[in-house]
GROMACS .gro file of C-alpha atoms in nm:
model
  229
    1MET     CA    1   0.188  -0.134  -0.086
    2ARG     CA    2  -0.036   0.164  -0.155
    3LEU     CA    3  -0.004   0.484   0.048
    4LEU     CA    4  -0.199   0.808   0.066
    5LEU     CA    5   0.007   1.119   0.141
    6VAL     CA    6  -0.203   1.417   0.252
    7GLU     CA    7   0.034   1.715   0.265
    8ASP     CA    8  -0.002   2.074   0.139
    9ASP     CA    9   0.372   2.149   0.134
   10THR     CA   10   0.441   2.078  -0.232
   11GLU     CA   11   0.819   2.056  -0.191
   12LEU     CA   12   0.790   1.807   0.093
   13SER     CA   13   0.519   1.600  -0.075
   14SER     CA   14   0.720   1.582  -0.399
   15SER     CA   15   1.031   1.467  -0.213
   16LEU     CA   16   0.841   1.206  -0.012
   17HIS     CA   17   0.659   1.085  -0.322
   18THR     CA   18   0.987   1.026  -0.506
   19ARG     CA   19   1.162   0.853  -0.217
   20LEU     CA   20   0.867   0.633  -0.119
   21LYS     CA   21   0.833   0.519  -0.482
   22ARG     CA   22   1.198   0.414  -0.475
   23GLU     CA   23   1.114   0.198  -0.174
   24GLY     CA   24   0.847   0.015  -0.375
   25PHE     CA   25   0.533   0.201  -0.264
   26ALA     CA   26   0.255   0.329  -0.486
   27VAL     CA   27   0.178   0.678  -0.356
   28ASP     CA   28  -0.127   0.899  -0.412
   29ILE     CA   29  -0.116   1.264  -0.307
   30ALA     CA   30  -0.382   1.506  -0.181
   31ASN     CA   31  -0.291   1.866  -0.095
   32ASN     CA   32  -0.595   1.955   0.116
   33GLY     CA   33  -0.814   1.793   0.379
   34VAL     CA   34  -1.132   1.765   0.172
   35ASP     CA   35  -0.967   1.573  -0.111
   36GLY     CA   36  -0.762   1.367   0.131
   37GLU     CA   37  -1.068   1.261   0.329
   38PHE     CA   38  -1.252   1.159   0.011
   39MET     CA   39  -0.958   0.961  -0.125
   40GLY     CA   40  -0.908   0.784   0.208
   41ASP     CA   41  -1.268   0.668   0.201
   42GLU     CA   42  -1.271   0.565  -0.165
   43THR     CA   43  -0.951   0.358  -0.186
   44PRO     CA   44  -0.828   0.077   0.045
   45TYR     CA   45  -0.486   0.217   0.136
   46ASP     CA   46  -0.230   0.021   0.333
   47ALA     CA   47  -0.144   0.337   0.530
   48VAL     CA   48  -0.196   0.714   0.528
   49ILE     CA   49   0.061   0.985   0.601
   50LEU     CA   50  -0.151   1.279   0.719
   51ASP     CA   51  -0.046   1.636   0.792
   52LEU     CA   52  -0.246   1.817   1.059
   53GLY     CA   53  -0.218   2.171   0.924
   54LEU     CA   54  -0.412   2.128   0.600
   55PRO     CA   55  -0.617   2.385   0.407
   56GLN     CA   56  -0.997   2.345   0.370
   57ARG     CA   57  -1.017   2.083   0.645
   58SER     CA   58  -0.768   2.005   0.920
   59GLY     CA   59  -0.597   1.670   0.939
   60LEU     CA   60  -0.748   1.620   1.283
   61GLU     CA   61  -1.101   1.661   1.141
   62VAL     CA   62  -1.021   1.428   0.851
   63LEU     CA   63  -0.901   1.161   1.092
   64GLN     CA   64  -1.202   1.204   1.321
   65HIS     CA   65  -1.440   1.168   1.026
   66TRP     CA   66  -1.269   0.852   0.905
   67ARG     CA   67  -1.289   0.689   1.245
   68GLN     CA   68  -1.652   0.796   1.293
   69ARG     CA   69  -1.738   0.620   0.967
   70GLY     CA   70  -1.551   0.307   1.068
   71ASN     CA   71  -1.253   0.364   0.840
   72ARG     CA   72  -0.966   0.198   1.029
   73VAL     CA   73  -0.689   0.271   0.779
   74PRO     CA   74  -0.353   0.300   0.962
   75VAL     CA   75  -0.256   0.668   0.995
   76ILE     CA   76   0.072   0.841   1.075
   77ILE     CA   77   0.033   1.210   1.152
   78LEU     CA   78   0.293   1.461   1.034
   79THR     CA   79   0.295   1.806   1.185
   80ALA     CA   80   0.521   2.098   1.256
   81ARG     CA   81   0.346   2.140   1.588
   82ASP     CA   82   0.544   2.000   1.877
   83ALA     CA   83   0.311   2.079   2.167
   84TRP     CA   84   0.228   1.773   2.370
   85HIS     CA   85  -0.146   1.845   2.357
   86GLU     CA   86  -0.141   1.827   1.975
   87ARG     CA   87   0.003   1.479   1.993
   88VAL     CA   88  -0.256   1.380   2.252
   89ASP     CA   89  -0.538   1.518   2.035
   90GLY     CA   90  -0.406   1.320   1.741
   91PHE     CA   91  -0.399   0.994   1.931
   92LYS     CA   92  -0.743   1.060   2.076
   93ALA     CA   93  -0.875   1.113   1.723
   94GLY     CA   94  -0.742   0.772   1.622
   95ALA     CA   95  -0.387   0.824   1.497
   96ASP     CA   96  -0.165   0.515   1.503
   97ASP     CA   97   0.167   0.700   1.508
   98TYR     CA   98   0.302   1.054   1.519
   99LEU     CA   99   0.609   1.216   1.366
  100GLY     CA  100   0.704   1.581   1.414
  101LYS     CA  101   0.863   1.800   1.148
  102PRO     CA  102   1.140   1.825   1.058
  103PHE     CA  103   1.217   1.455   1.037
  104HIS     CA  104   1.454   1.218   0.860
  105PHE     CA  105   1.301   1.021   0.576
  106GLU     CA  106   1.454   0.701   0.710
  107GLU     CA  107   1.257   0.737   1.033
  108LEU     CA  108   0.932   0.794   0.844
  109LEU     CA  109   1.005   0.490   0.628
  110VAL     CA  110   1.061   0.253   0.919
  111ARG     CA  111   0.752   0.387   1.096
  112VAL     CA  112   0.539   0.330   0.786
  113GLN     CA  113   0.679  -0.020   0.742
  114ALA     CA  114   0.627  -0.102   1.110
  115LEU     CA  115   0.271   0.028   1.105
  116ILE     CA  116   0.182  -0.178   0.799
  117ARG     CA  117   0.345  -0.487   0.950
  118ARG     CA  118   0.144  -0.448   1.267
  119ASN     CA  119  -0.175  -0.408   1.070
  120LEU     CA  120  -0.104  -0.721   0.870
  121GLN     CA  121   0.055  -0.917   1.155
  122ALA     CA  122  -0.188  -1.205   1.124
  123ALA     CA  123  -0.104  -1.249   0.758
  124VAL     CA  124   0.266  -1.162   0.772
  125PRO     CA  125   0.396  -1.253   1.121
  126ASP     CA  126   0.767  -1.259   1.030
  127GLN     CA  127   0.795  -1.005   0.746
  128LYS     CA  128   0.758  -1.297   0.506
  129LEU     CA  129   0.432  -1.379   0.338
  130HIS     CA  130   0.374  -1.750   0.285
  131CYS     CA  131   0.115  -1.865   0.032
  132CYS     CA  132   0.073  -2.142  -0.221
  133GLY     CA  133   0.421  -2.279  -0.154
  134LEU     CA  134   0.583  -1.940  -0.212
  135GLN     CA  135   0.763  -1.720   0.039
  136LEU     CA  136   0.765  -1.344  -0.025
  137ASP     CA  137   1.041  -1.156   0.156
  138GLU     CA  138   0.911  -0.803   0.216
  139GLU     CA  139   1.243  -0.659   0.331
  140HIS     CA  140   1.444  -0.773   0.028
  141GLN     CA  141   1.161  -0.785  -0.230
  142GLN     CA  142   1.237  -1.145  -0.324
  143VAL     CA  143   1.023  -1.452  -0.374
  144THR     CA  144   1.133  -1.808  -0.300
  145THR     CA  145   0.969  -2.100  -0.482
  146PRO     CA  146   0.900  -2.445  -0.328
  147ASP     CA  147   1.220  -2.583  -0.482
  148GLY     CA  148   1.429  -2.309  -0.320
  149GLU     CA  149   1.480  -2.088  -0.626
  150VAL     CA  150   1.498  -1.718  -0.535
  151PHE     CA  151   1.386  -1.439  -0.768
  152ASP     CA  152   1.449  -1.069  -0.722
  153LEU     CA  153   1.140  -0.859  -0.796
  154THR     CA  154   1.100  -0.508  -0.929
  155GLY     CA  155   0.885  -0.273  -0.723
  156THR     CA  156   0.583  -0.330  -0.947
  157GLU     CA  157   0.631  -0.707  -0.957
  158PHE     CA  158   0.658  -0.713  -0.578
  159ARG     CA  159   0.339  -0.509  -0.522
  160LEU     CA  160   0.144  -0.715  -0.774
  161LEU     CA  161   0.261  -1.052  -0.640
  162ARG     CA  162   0.199  -0.944  -0.283
  163TYR     CA  163  -0.158  -0.848  -0.365
  164PHE     CA  164  -0.213  -1.179  -0.542
  165MET     CA  165  -0.071  -1.372  -0.245
  166LEU     CA  166  -0.295  -1.188   0.000
  167HIS     CA  167  -0.600  -1.287  -0.209
  168PRO     CA  168  -0.539  -1.645  -0.328
  169GLY     CA  169  -0.821  -1.820  -0.507
  170ARG     CA  170  -1.010  -1.493  -0.561
  171ILE     CA  171  -1.085  -1.341  -0.899
  172LEU     CA  172  -0.922  -0.997  -0.914
  173THR     CA  173  -1.025  -0.754  -1.185
  174LYS     CA  174  -0.763  -0.558  -1.377
  175SER     CA  175  -0.908  -0.232  -1.243
  176ARG     CA  176  -0.879  -0.356  -0.884
  177LEU     CA  177  -0.518  -0.458  -0.937
  178THR     CA  178  -0.439  -0.128  -1.105
  179GLU     CA  179  -0.595   0.074  -0.823
  180HIS     CA  180  -0.385  -0.107  -0.564
  181VAL     CA  181  -0.056  -0.135  -0.749
  182TYR     CA  182  -0.037   0.197  -0.933
  183GLU     CA  183  -0.082   0.562  -0.857
  184GLN     CA  184  -0.388   0.775  -0.925
  185ASP     CA  185  -0.257   0.924  -1.251
  186PHE     CA  186  -0.178   0.588  -1.410
  187ASP     CA  187  -0.343   0.507  -1.744
  188ARG     CA  188  -0.589   0.239  -1.638
  189ASP     CA  189  -0.663   0.140  -1.997
  190SER     CA  190  -0.305   0.033  -2.060
  191ASN     CA  191  -0.189  -0.328  -2.077
  192VAL     CA  192   0.089  -0.283  -1.822
  193ILE     CA  193  -0.082  -0.514  -1.571
  194GLU     CA  194  -0.080  -0.784  -1.840
  195VAL     CA  195   0.292  -0.724  -1.896
  196TYR     CA  196   0.378  -0.771  -1.529
  197VAL     CA  197   0.152  -1.074  -1.501
  198ARG     CA  198   0.359  -1.226  -1.783
  199HIS     CA  199   0.679  -1.140  -1.594
  200LEU     CA  200   0.552  -1.320  -1.284
  201ARG     CA  201   0.436  -1.618  -1.486
  202ARG     CA  202   0.783  -1.656  -1.640
  203LYS     CA  203   0.937  -1.664  -1.292
  204LEU     CA  204   0.676  -1.869  -1.107
  205GLY     CA  205   0.502  -2.076  -1.374
  206ASP     CA  206   0.210  -2.001  -1.605
  207TRP     CA  207  -0.033  -2.206  -1.397
  208ARG     CA  208  -0.004  -1.985  -1.088
  209ILE     CA  209  -0.187  -1.686  -1.238
  210GLN     CA  210  -0.482  -1.781  -1.453
  211THR     CA  211  -0.684  -1.547  -1.672
  212ARG     CA  212  -1.062  -1.544  -1.640
  213ARG     CA  213  -1.181  -1.390  -1.965
  214GLY     CA  214  -1.401  -1.090  -1.904
  215GLN     CA  215  -1.339  -1.108  -1.527
  216GLY     CA  216  -0.971  -1.073  -1.442
  217TYR     CA  217  -0.700  -1.291  -1.291
  218ILE     CA  218  -0.690  -1.554  -1.019
  219PHE     CA  219  -0.385  -1.658  -0.818
  220ILE     CA  220  -0.407  -2.033  -0.785
  221ASP     CA  221  -0.380  -2.199  -0.446
  222PRO     CA  222  -0.403  -2.578  -0.494
  223ASP     CA  223  -0.535  -2.616  -0.139
  224LYS     CA  224  -0.819  -2.365  -0.165
  225PRO     CA  225  -1.132  -2.342  -0.380
  226GLU     CA  226  -1.193  -2.049  -0.607
  227LEU     CA  227  -1.364  -1.760  -0.430
  228PRO     CA  228  -1.611  -1.507  -0.572
  229LEU     CA  229  -1.518  -1.152  -0.671
   0.00000   0.00000   0.00000
């Protein structure tokens, strides 16, 4: 899962970045409203953690601009302000959830997970993604094969497999996979995606992830035709 954290408190953003990565998220960071708004429009994030008191452009303005342009990315607002009218303004602007500072990381984590689950409820109704005979357990980061074999997944393997399973039969370019699975400072010319594809093939079978030379990869669903890019 790919998150955008828009927070100008460097100590807080660094701590959240580290702890969210441990939970299996890819996290991009912006430290002002202008950059955060641009990044939120350019990349399809699974959720955004947005501070209200940002330099250059307030979080409230950023959120309003996203919604005016039809950007429906799920947003949790973080703020040190505890006045009720600030919370109301945030919800009116299109916030999906609200968490006041200071807060416990565990509460933020469950709120992020709940928000993403709600947004993907049609695809993942029971916290388990079913596709192509596989069952992906989001809570435990495990995949179960049709014959009942269970594999534990690393954070990167989990994010990559989840993205494949949400887009079966569709050709996915390496750059698209990299943008979703890794963070903004990742070397996109590396062969790390290829390495993790090989890891998944060893666990699930070579036939499940096919290479389209010059195009990318396709996650095979025997019951569905191949879709365009």
